[in-house]
Short mmCIF file of C-alpha atoms and ligand atoms in Angstrom, two decimals:
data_model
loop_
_atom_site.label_atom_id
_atom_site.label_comp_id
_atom_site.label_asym_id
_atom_site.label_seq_id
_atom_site.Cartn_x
_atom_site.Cartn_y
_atom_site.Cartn_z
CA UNK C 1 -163.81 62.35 47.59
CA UNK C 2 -160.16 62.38 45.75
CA UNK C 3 -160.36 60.39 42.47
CA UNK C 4 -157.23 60.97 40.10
CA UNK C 5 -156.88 60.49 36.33
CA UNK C 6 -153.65 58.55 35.29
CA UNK C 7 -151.58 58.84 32.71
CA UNK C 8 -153.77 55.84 30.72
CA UNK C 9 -156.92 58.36 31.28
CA UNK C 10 -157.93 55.30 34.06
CA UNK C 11 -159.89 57.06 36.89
CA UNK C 12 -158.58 55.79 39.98
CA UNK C 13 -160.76 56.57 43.50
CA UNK C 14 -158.74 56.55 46.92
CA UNK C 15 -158.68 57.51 49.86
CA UNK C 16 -155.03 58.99 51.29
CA UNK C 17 -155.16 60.15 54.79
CA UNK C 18 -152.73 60.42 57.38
CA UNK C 19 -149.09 61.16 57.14
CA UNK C 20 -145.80 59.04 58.12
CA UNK C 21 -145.29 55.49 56.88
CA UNK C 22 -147.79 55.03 53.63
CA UNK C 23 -149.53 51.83 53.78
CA UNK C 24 -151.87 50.56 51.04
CA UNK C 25 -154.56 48.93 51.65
CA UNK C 26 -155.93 46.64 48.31
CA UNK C 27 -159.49 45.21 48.36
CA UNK C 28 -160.43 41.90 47.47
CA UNK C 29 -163.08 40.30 45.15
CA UNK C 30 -166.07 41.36 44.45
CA UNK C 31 -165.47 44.63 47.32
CA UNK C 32 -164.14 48.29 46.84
CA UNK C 33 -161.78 50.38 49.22
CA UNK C 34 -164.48 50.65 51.62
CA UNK C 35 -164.04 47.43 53.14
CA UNK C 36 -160.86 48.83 55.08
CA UNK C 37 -162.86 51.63 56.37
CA UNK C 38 -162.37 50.40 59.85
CA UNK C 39 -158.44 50.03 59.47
CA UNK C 40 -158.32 53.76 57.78
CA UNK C 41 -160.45 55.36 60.49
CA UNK C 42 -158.87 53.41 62.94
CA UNK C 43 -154.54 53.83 61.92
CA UNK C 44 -154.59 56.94 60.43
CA UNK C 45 -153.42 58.77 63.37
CA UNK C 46 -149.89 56.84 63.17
CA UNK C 47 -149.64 56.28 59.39
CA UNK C 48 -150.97 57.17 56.00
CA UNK C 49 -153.44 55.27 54.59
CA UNK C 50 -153.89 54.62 50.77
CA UNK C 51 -156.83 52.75 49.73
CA UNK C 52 -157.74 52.73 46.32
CA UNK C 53 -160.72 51.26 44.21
CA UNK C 54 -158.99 48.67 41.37
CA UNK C 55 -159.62 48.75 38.38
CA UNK C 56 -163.55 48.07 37.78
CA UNK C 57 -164.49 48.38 41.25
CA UNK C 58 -165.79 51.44 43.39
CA UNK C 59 -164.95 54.91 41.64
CA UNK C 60 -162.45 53.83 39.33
CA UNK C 61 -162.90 53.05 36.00
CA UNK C 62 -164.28 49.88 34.82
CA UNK C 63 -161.61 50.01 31.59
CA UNK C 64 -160.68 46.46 30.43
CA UNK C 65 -157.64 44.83 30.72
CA UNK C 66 -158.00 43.27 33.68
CA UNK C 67 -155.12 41.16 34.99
CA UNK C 68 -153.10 40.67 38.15
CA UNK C 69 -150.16 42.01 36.51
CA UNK C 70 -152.52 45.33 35.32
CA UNK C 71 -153.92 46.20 38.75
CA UNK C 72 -149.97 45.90 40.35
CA UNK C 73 -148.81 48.64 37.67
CA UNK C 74 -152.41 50.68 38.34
CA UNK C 75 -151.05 51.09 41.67
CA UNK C 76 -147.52 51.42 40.75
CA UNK C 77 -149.21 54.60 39.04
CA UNK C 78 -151.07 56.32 41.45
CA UNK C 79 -147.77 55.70 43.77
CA UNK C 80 -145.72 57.79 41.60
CA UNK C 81 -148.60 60.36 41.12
CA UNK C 82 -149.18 60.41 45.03
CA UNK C 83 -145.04 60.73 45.06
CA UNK C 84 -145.30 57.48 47.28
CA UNK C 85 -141.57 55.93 46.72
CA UNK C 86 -142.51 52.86 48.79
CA UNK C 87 -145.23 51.94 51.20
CA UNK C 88 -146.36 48.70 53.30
CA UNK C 89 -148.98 46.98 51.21
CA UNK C 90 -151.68 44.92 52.91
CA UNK C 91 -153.63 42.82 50.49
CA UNK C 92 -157.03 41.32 51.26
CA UNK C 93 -158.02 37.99 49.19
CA UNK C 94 -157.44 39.29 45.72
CA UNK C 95 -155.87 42.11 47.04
CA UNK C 96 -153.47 39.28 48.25
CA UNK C 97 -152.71 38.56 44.55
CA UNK C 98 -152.64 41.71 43.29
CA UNK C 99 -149.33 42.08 46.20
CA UNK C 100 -147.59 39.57 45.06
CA UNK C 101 -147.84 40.76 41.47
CA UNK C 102 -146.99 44.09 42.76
CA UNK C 103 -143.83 42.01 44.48
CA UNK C 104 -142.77 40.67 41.70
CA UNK C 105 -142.89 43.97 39.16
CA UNK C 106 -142.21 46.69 41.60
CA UNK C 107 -140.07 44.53 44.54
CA UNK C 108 -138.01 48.39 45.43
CA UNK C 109 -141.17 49.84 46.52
CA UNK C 110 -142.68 47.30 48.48
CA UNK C 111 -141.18 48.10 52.16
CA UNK C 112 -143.20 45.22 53.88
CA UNK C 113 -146.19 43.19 53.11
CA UNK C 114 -149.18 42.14 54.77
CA UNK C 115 -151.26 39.03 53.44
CA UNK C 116 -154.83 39.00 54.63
CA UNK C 117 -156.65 36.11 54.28
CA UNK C 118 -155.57 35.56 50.82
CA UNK C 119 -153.27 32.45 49.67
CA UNK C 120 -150.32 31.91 47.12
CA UNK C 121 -151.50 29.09 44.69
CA UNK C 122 -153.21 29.87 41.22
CA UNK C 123 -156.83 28.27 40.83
CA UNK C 124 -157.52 24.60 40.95
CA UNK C 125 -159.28 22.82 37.96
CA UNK C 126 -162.47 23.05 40.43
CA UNK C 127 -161.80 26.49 41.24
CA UNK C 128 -161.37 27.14 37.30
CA UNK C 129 -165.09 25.01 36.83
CA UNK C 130 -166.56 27.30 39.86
CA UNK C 131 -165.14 30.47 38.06
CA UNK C 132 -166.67 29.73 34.86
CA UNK C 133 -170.00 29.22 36.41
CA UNK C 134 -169.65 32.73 38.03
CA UNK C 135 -168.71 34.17 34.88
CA UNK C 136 -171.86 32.99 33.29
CA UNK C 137 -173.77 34.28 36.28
CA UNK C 138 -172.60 37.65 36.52
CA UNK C 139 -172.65 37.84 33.02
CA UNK C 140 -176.53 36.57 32.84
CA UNK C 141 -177.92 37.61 36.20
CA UNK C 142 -175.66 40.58 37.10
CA UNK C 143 -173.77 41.31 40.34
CA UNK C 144 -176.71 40.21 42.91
CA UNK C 145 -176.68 37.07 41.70
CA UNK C 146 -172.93 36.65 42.69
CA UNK C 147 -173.77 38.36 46.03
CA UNK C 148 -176.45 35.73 46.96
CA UNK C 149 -173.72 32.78 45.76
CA UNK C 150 -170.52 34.37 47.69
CA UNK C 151 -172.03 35.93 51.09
CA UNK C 152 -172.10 33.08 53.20
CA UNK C 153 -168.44 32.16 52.03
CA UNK C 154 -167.43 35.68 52.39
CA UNK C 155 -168.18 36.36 56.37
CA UNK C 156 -167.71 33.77 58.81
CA UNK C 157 -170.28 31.72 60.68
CA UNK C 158 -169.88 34.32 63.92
CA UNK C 159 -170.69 37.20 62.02
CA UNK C 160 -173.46 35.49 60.12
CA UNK C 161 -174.70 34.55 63.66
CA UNK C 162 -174.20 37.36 65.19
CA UNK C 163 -173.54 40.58 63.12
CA UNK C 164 -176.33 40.43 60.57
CA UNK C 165 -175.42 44.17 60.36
CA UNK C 166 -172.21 43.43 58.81
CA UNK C 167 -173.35 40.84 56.43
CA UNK C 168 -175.77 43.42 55.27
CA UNK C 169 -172.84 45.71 54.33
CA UNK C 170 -170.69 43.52 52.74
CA UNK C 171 -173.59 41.99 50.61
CA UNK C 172 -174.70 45.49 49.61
CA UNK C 173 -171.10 46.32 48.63
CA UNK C 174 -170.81 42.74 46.31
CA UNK C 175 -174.07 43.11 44.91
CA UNK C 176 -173.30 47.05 43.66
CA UNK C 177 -169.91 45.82 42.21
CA UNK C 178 -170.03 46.66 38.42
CA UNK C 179 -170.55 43.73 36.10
CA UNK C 180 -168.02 44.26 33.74
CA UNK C 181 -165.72 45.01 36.50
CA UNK C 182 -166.72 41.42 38.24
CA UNK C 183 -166.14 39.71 34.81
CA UNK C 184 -162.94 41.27 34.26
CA UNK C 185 -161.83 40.01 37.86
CA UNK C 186 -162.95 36.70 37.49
CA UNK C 187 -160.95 36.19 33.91
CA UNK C 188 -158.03 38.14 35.76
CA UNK C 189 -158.30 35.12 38.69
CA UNK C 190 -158.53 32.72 36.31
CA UNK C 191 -155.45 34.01 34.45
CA UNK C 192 -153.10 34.68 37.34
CA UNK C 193 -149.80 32.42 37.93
CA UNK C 194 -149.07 30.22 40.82
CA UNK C 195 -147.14 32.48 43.78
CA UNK C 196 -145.70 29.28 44.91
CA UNK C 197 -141.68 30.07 43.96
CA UNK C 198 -142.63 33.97 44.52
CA UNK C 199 -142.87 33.59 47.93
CA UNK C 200 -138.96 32.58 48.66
CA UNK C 201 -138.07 35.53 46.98
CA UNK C 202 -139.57 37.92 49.55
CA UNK C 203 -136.56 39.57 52.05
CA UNK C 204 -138.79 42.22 53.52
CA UNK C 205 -141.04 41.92 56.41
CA UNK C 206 -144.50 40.33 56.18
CA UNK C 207 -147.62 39.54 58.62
CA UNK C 208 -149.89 37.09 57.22
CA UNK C 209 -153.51 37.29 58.92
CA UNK C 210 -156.26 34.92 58.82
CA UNK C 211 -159.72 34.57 59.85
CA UNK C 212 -160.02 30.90 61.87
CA UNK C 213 -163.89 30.59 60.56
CA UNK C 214 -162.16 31.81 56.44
CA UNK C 215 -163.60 29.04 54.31
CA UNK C 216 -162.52 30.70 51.30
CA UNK C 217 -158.50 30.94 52.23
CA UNK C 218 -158.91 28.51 55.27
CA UNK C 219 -155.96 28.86 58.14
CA UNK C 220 -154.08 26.21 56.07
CA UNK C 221 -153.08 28.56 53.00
CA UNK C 222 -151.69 30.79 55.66
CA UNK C 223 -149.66 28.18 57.63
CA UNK C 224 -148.40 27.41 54.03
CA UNK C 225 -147.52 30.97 53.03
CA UNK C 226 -145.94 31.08 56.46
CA UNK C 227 -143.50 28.30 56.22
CA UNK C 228 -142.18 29.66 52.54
CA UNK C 229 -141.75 33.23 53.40
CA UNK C 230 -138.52 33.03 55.96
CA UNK C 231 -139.06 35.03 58.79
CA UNK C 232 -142.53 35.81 58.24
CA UNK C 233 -145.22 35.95 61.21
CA UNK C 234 -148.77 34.45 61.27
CA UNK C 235 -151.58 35.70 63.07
CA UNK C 236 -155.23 34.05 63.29
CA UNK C 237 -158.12 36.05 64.00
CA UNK C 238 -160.52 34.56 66.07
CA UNK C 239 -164.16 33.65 64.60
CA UNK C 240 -163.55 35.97 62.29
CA UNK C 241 -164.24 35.02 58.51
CA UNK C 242 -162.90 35.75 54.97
CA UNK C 243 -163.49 39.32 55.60
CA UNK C 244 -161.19 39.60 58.94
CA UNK C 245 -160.69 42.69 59.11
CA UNK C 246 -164.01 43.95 58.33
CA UNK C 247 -165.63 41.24 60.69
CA UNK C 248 -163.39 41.39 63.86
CA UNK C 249 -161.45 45.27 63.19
CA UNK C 250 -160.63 46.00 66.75
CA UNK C 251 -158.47 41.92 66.58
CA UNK C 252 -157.07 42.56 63.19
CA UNK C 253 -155.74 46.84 63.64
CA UNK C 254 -154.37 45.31 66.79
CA UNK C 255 -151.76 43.04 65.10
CA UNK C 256 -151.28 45.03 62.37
CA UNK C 257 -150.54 47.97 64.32
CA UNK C 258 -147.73 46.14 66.11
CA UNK C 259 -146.32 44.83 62.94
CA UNK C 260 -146.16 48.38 61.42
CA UNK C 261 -144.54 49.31 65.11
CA UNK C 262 -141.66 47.21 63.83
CA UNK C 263 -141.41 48.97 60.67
CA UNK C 264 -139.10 51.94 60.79
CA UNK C 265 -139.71 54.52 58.03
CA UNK C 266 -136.82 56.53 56.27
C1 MLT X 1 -161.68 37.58 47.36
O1 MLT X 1 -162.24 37.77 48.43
O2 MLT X 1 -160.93 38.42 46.86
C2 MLT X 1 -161.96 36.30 46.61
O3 MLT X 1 -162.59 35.38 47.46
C3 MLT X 1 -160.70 35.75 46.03
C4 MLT X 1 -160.96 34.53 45.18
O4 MLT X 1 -162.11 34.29 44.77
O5 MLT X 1 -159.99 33.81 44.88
#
């Protein structure tokens, strides 16, 4: 298992496999890089695959600050270790926010960008209540008790139905998320700016992808991330949940494969 040490002392766990156009591959909220195991084992015979752990998730360190802006240059880092110039970055949910962060301080490197059921806006004054609430939980009750709250939001109703399998998996991988690394998170959520104007700014090529049963970043965050970014394309995975790539892999490495197809390499 690779883990690296950067030049902050962070630990940093990955996975790089694969050779050819890099792609990286950022996990959302409360998850690690495992939850693109099925797009790693899947697309690593056509390009390389980068998934790392953030910052206070998986392997890596859980070493406050935590911020938006923080977990952009933590990857900025382990590019320049893993003498990755520029790669494709696919964001999942937070991992969503943590690309457009990584758009706005490191625009050279980003060669195209893929949005997975993630969405542009900063939090709501609802979303900032809810946030606070979870802060107290995880801080009170520990990661389990953020598990039990987010699962049902997290997969969507077909996979609940259907895959109890995979909603086992995902729930085990929230509820062993490190506390402090949850917390951190949350107040880095809370903290992060609107993407709103961002999103005009972005001239290289992007795939937005969305789970039709996502109640967490329904369809309409993606429509709306799809009319600002010109040129962009918009694919909905069907019943498939917040988690579409996880829930529905065979769907989801299908249209990312042929948007990578259309992404020559130099
Ligand atoms: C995620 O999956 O990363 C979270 O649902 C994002 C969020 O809570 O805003």
């Amino acid at each position: 298992m690779p883990a690296l040490t950067l030049v902050d002392g962070l630990e940093v766990g990955y996975d790089d496999v694969g050779s050819g156009l890099p792609v990286v591959f950022l996990h959302g909220f409360p998850h690690h890089r495992g939850i693109w195991a099925p797009q790693v084992g899947a697309l690593v015979g056509n390009v390389r695959c980068l998934a790392p752990d953030l910052r206070g998730f998986g392997e890596s360190g859980v070493v406050p600050p935590f911020s938006m802006d923080g977990y952009a240059d933590d990857l900025a880092r382990l590019m320049d270790a893993l003498q990755v110039p520029q790669a494709v970055i696919d964001g999942l949910s937070m991992g969503g926010y943590v690309a457009l962060a990584f758009w706005r301080r490191h625009r050279a490197r980003v060669r195209a960008l893929i949005l997975t059921d993630t969405r542009a806006g900063a939090d709501s004054p609802d979303g900032l209540a809810g946030r606070r609430a979870m802060l107290a939980l995880v801080r009170e009750k520990g990661s389990p008790a953020v598990a039990d709250q987010m699962i049902s939001g997290m997969v969507g109703k077909t996979t609940r139905a259907k895959s109890p399998e995979l909603v086992d998996i995902v729930h085990h991988m929230l509820e062993s998320a490190p506390a402090a690394g949850v917390a951190g998170a949350i107040e880095a959520m809370m903290a992060r700016p609107d993407s709103a104007d961002t999103l005009a700014t972005i001239d290289v090529p992007v795939l937005i992808v969305v789970g039709d049963e996502d109640v967490l970043t329904p369809v309409r965050e993606a429509r709306a991330m799809h009319q600002a970014i010109a040129g962009s394309r918009l694919e909905i995975i069907p019943r498939a949940g917040h988690v579409s790539n996880f829930e529905r892999p065979a769907a989801y490495n299908h249209v990312v494969s042929e948007f990578l197809a259309s992404v020559t390499f130099e």
